[in-house]
Amino acid sequence: MARDLDAQEGVRNPVDNAAEGESPLIRCKRGLFSCALDRRSFLNCALASGAALCVCEFARPLVAAASWAGPQKQDDSRFTVEAKFYQKLQNKKIKCKLCPRECTVGDRERGYCGVRENRGGTYYTLVHSRVSAAHIDPIEKKPLFHYLPGTLAFSLATAGCNVNCKFCQNWDISQVRPEQVPAEYAPPKLVAELAKQHDCPTIAYTYSEPVVFSEYLMDAADAGHEAGIRSVVVSNGYMQEEALRTAYGKMDAVKIDLKAFTESYYKDVVVGELKPVLDALVTLRKMNKWTEIVYLVVPTLNDGDSEFRGLARWIKTNVGVDVPVHFTQFHPEYLLKNLPITPVPTLERAKAIADAEGLHYAYIGNVPGHPAQNTYCPKCPRMLVERVGFTASRMLIRKGSCPFCGQPIPGVWHA
Amino acid sequence: MCRWMMGATCSSSRRDFLKKCLTGAAVLGAGGGAGLLAAAEQREAFAKSRVVIARDAMLRGAGTTVDSRRILSLLDRALQAIFDRDNPIETWKKLVRPGETVGLKVNALGGPGFCSNPLVEAICERLQQAGIKANDIVVWDRDSDELERAGFHVSMGGNRVQCYGTDRVDYEQELVTRGSVGSRLSKILTQRCNLLINVPVLKDHDGAGVTIALKNMYGVIHNPNKYHPNGCNPYIADLNMLPEIRSKMRLTICDATTAAYEGGPGYKPQYSWKNNALIVSQDPVALDYTGWQIIDRKRAENGLKTLEGDGRAPHYIATAADRQHRLGTNDPGKIAVVEV
């Protein structure tokens, strides 16, 4: 099976959530480590990683999905597994209990996510082991800054998403049905095996929206743990509590995209709701899951001082000042091409407000070389982790503490 | 109702307009009270959207399946009533021209219970008699397997009528956007067809209230699952505003031979009835409004609440008629329902 995957020539290199600005597609030739990068991507990579760093080391292809050469029928049966979170209703209808949307789905129909189908009154996920994107990424790309810095994550995604963010950078896999994109069959044990082969201590469920492939994620996490591989998830957190506890209970770390701090933004731009996401963050806190938060700053839509302040105060009150928050730069994509890239001063303003409100770890993301990508001790305040792009170039934390003043630095720093 | 009155573009609108001017002038020129009355009636007729309901109680004879000759006859009656023509072939020639590629967008989701195959065969027969080559007719929906399941015979290539799903040719890579909608369109619509005949089924829909003409366009895009919240409103109206759809749509021929008043859009025999009718219009909003009333009447007969009472009124129909969309009319005073 590994050979099946290795044999592919192209690679899909989607962006983790909407935080990064790079072109989502980089195609590489297997084994040659030569990248067909466009000029902008090359410059981005060079800036991010330093001229001496070969980005292709992080771009080894695992699954081909960069472009669809033409329609091809996939064998649906091997990806189809009964869903875990739903309730049967009369007349062969079901109610999905995975996310707060609670789709009522008639026979032969699918839920909002497009990857779950009612067949005769039984609800099925169509994306178990159906990988539409796979890649080896630095864990910093998720971004997880306080979790095994400098390591690699075997990152994968299926098609589908339970929201429809107008700025989505991976919309060509997240906003499609599984049969509309090429996919490879990657059962859980194979994923764990490949992660091990490629020296990845972690499997990351990312790119599209892992909520919608919860069953696969759970099985892959189990297979990973049996093989000594951890699991992290990059998610919008728009999930019902029971599903969250069951599925993300198997994760070793979680990154949540908190897309704004107003319900109106969630309704108009995300097509979701804010409150369940805030509830999910609180639940994760109660579960003692290592959690980081990303806030994509979109010019004019969610970049007001009051929102930044409200967000920072909510975090401080409800999940604690030690939860890292990444204010990341927006790049025009998908249905929001009419807005400019977020100005760096706006991101700096967001961070300044978070700092002033007492958050200990507010970062600026997607701005290569910005000093706010580094981790500083909140007490002394010396630099403890230096990052260049997605690479942790210096790591000074010892035994979870600042080596200069002994201040504990929360996170999972060593395997 | 003429397409130019719906605000849509139409290649024959100028010709129609001139004809109507000439007719109007002739009537006015006749002078006298009777002439003026006729002119007023004619203006009123033109101002209304015509929805033809053609019914045949003996459509299935003594059996359960639709008789192919009777449905052809029913189709002729409906089209002749829409276009005021005596000859059925001439009626179709008013609608299509040789050399055009005609897409028949059917609704295969309901499976064999709502099989439109006899109607589609009748349409194909008349299209060919009107000068359209068999292989310039494409019967399509989103998925070939669904078409097969609904009783269509999938075929690509050769000199036969073509029948396949978008899964065989893919969707356009580029997104098209309008209001709340951002989608990739089927290449069958964008690259294969010059014009579109919408062939929906008359059905209840658990989310949208009803699914008839306007909602059938969900089968044209790659991501219909994203547009079901809020009773599909305003998504259905916004979708039908896309120029690629609006400019190619010529006619809706709704298969109401078997219809569903509850439990849709899937086929549930206990909630369906043999209606033995076709509903035809060039105004999809008026057609949907009329279909909604039919479904509500059937619900009342069966002791069910109206869709409004059930919290499922199809508000998207009003949105499609509003000032931002103007896809047709939902004003009963401006709809002429003609039963034949």
XYZ file of N, CA and C in Angstrom, chain A residues 68 71 73 91 93 101 104 106 108-109 111-114 161-164 171 175-177 180 334-335, chain B residues 109 142-143 145 149 167-171 173 175 177 184 206 222-226 229 265 268 270-271:
150
model
N -6.894 17.738 -10.888
C -7.660 16.596 -11.327
C -7.521 16.474 -12.828
N -12.306 13.272 -14.780
C -13.173 12.527 -13.890
C -12.753 11.070 -13.797
N -13.910 7.442 -11.555
C -14.813 6.872 -10.568
C -14.000 6.238 -9.454
N -39.331 7.909 8.956
C -39.281 8.036 7.489
C -37.861 7.997 6.940
N -35.260 9.212 7.923
C -34.452 10.416 8.093
C -33.488 10.207 9.249
N -24.804 22.215 13.800
C -25.756 22.424 12.709
C -26.921 21.428 12.780
N -30.794 17.628 9.540
C -31.755 16.539 9.354
C -31.632 16.117 7.895
N -32.534 13.521 4.778
C -33.429 12.517 4.223
C -32.652 11.409 3.520
N -30.908 9.198 0.936
C -30.107 9.501 -0.264
C -29.575 10.924 -0.275
N -29.689 11.621 0.821
C -29.189 12.992 0.852
C -27.966 13.081 1.764
N -25.478 15.691 4.397
C -25.487 16.836 5.282
C -24.744 18.014 4.664
N -24.709 19.087 5.418
C -24.075 20.320 4.957
C -22.617 20.088 4.563
N -21.957 19.199 5.284
C -20.537 18.954 5.033
C -20.298 18.281 3.684
N -21.290 17.588 3.166
C -21.172 16.940 1.858
C -20.450 15.611 1.874
N -16.151 20.047 4.704
C -16.076 20.983 5.824
C -17.495 21.289 6.288
N -17.628 21.587 7.586
C -18.962 21.876 8.110
C -19.261 23.362 8.198
N -18.355 24.203 7.691
C -18.669 25.624 7.515
C -18.258 26.008 6.084
N -18.366 27.282 5.766
C -18.017 27.719 4.411
C -17.392 29.106 4.500
N -10.299 25.733 -0.284
C -11.698 25.486 -0.636
C -11.836 24.376 -1.676
N -14.510 22.474 0.249
C -15.861 22.816 -0.185
C -16.330 21.946 -1.344
N -15.872 20.736 -1.362
C -16.291 19.820 -2.426
C -16.751 18.506 -1.809
N -17.427 17.738 -2.628
C -17.809 16.391 -2.210
C -16.642 15.448 -2.466
N -15.514 14.433 -5.892
C -15.108 15.489 -6.820
C -13.617 15.783 -6.787
N -10.548 32.673 -2.429
C -11.889 32.080 -2.527
C -12.951 33.157 -2.771
N -13.787 33.466 -1.806
C -14.855 34.431 -2.033
C -14.542 35.797 -1.433
N -32.750 12.445 -8.440
C -32.511 12.140 -7.022
C -33.576 11.211 -6.428
N -26.597 15.493 -11.987
C -25.237 15.588 -11.452
C -24.462 14.265 -11.517
N -25.176 13.144 -11.458
C -24.461 11.885 -11.297
C -25.044 10.796 -12.201
N -24.761 7.541 -11.994
C -25.367 6.430 -11.250
C -26.791 6.770 -10.821
N -30.160 4.829 -11.787
C -31.068 4.375 -10.733
C -32.488 4.891 -10.965
N -20.553 13.964 -13.327
C -19.399 13.163 -12.894
C -18.570 12.682 -14.086
N -19.157 12.617 -15.262
C -18.417 12.144 -16.436
C -17.570 13.249 -17.083
N -17.914 14.493 -16.814
C -17.192 15.582 -17.508
C -16.632 16.624 -16.551
N -17.021 16.558 -15.299
C -16.477 17.441 -14.272
C -17.181 18.806 -14.242
N -16.791 19.558 -13.246
C -17.261 20.933 -13.086
C -16.151 21.879 -13.539
N -13.381 24.629 -13.216
C -12.474 24.893 -12.105
C -12.758 26.249 -11.456
N -14.683 29.419 -9.950
C -15.922 29.693 -9.230
C -16.711 30.778 -9.944
N -19.810 33.487 -8.913
C -20.423 33.975 -7.682
C -21.590 34.896 -7.993
N -18.918 26.055 -8.526
C -18.393 25.624 -9.828
C -19.547 25.010 -10.609
N -38.064 18.501 2.506
C -38.070 18.691 3.968
C -37.403 19.982 4.410
N -21.433 22.263 -7.936
C -20.667 21.219 -7.255
C -20.959 21.137 -5.763
N -21.565 22.177 -5.196
C -21.677 22.223 -3.742
C -23.094 22.529 -3.246
N -24.100 21.816 -3.725
C -25.469 22.129 -3.294
C -25.678 21.955 -1.795
N -24.875 21.087 -1.177
C -25.030 20.857 0.267
C -24.818 22.125 1.080
N -24.105 23.098 0.507
C -23.830 24.334 1.252
C -25.019 25.286 1.252
N -29.238 25.628 4.302
C -29.716 26.331 5.494
C -30.812 27.349 5.160
N -37.175 15.138 -0.434
C -37.265 14.911 -1.873
C -37.162 13.442 -2.302
N -41.265 8.460 -1.359
C -41.944 7.678 -0.313
C -43.333 7.361 -0.860
N -45.952 6.249 0.301
C -47.116 6.626 1.114
C -47.447 8.113 1.023
N -46.474 8.907 0.560
C -46.710 10.350 0.456
C -46.737 10.849 -0.991
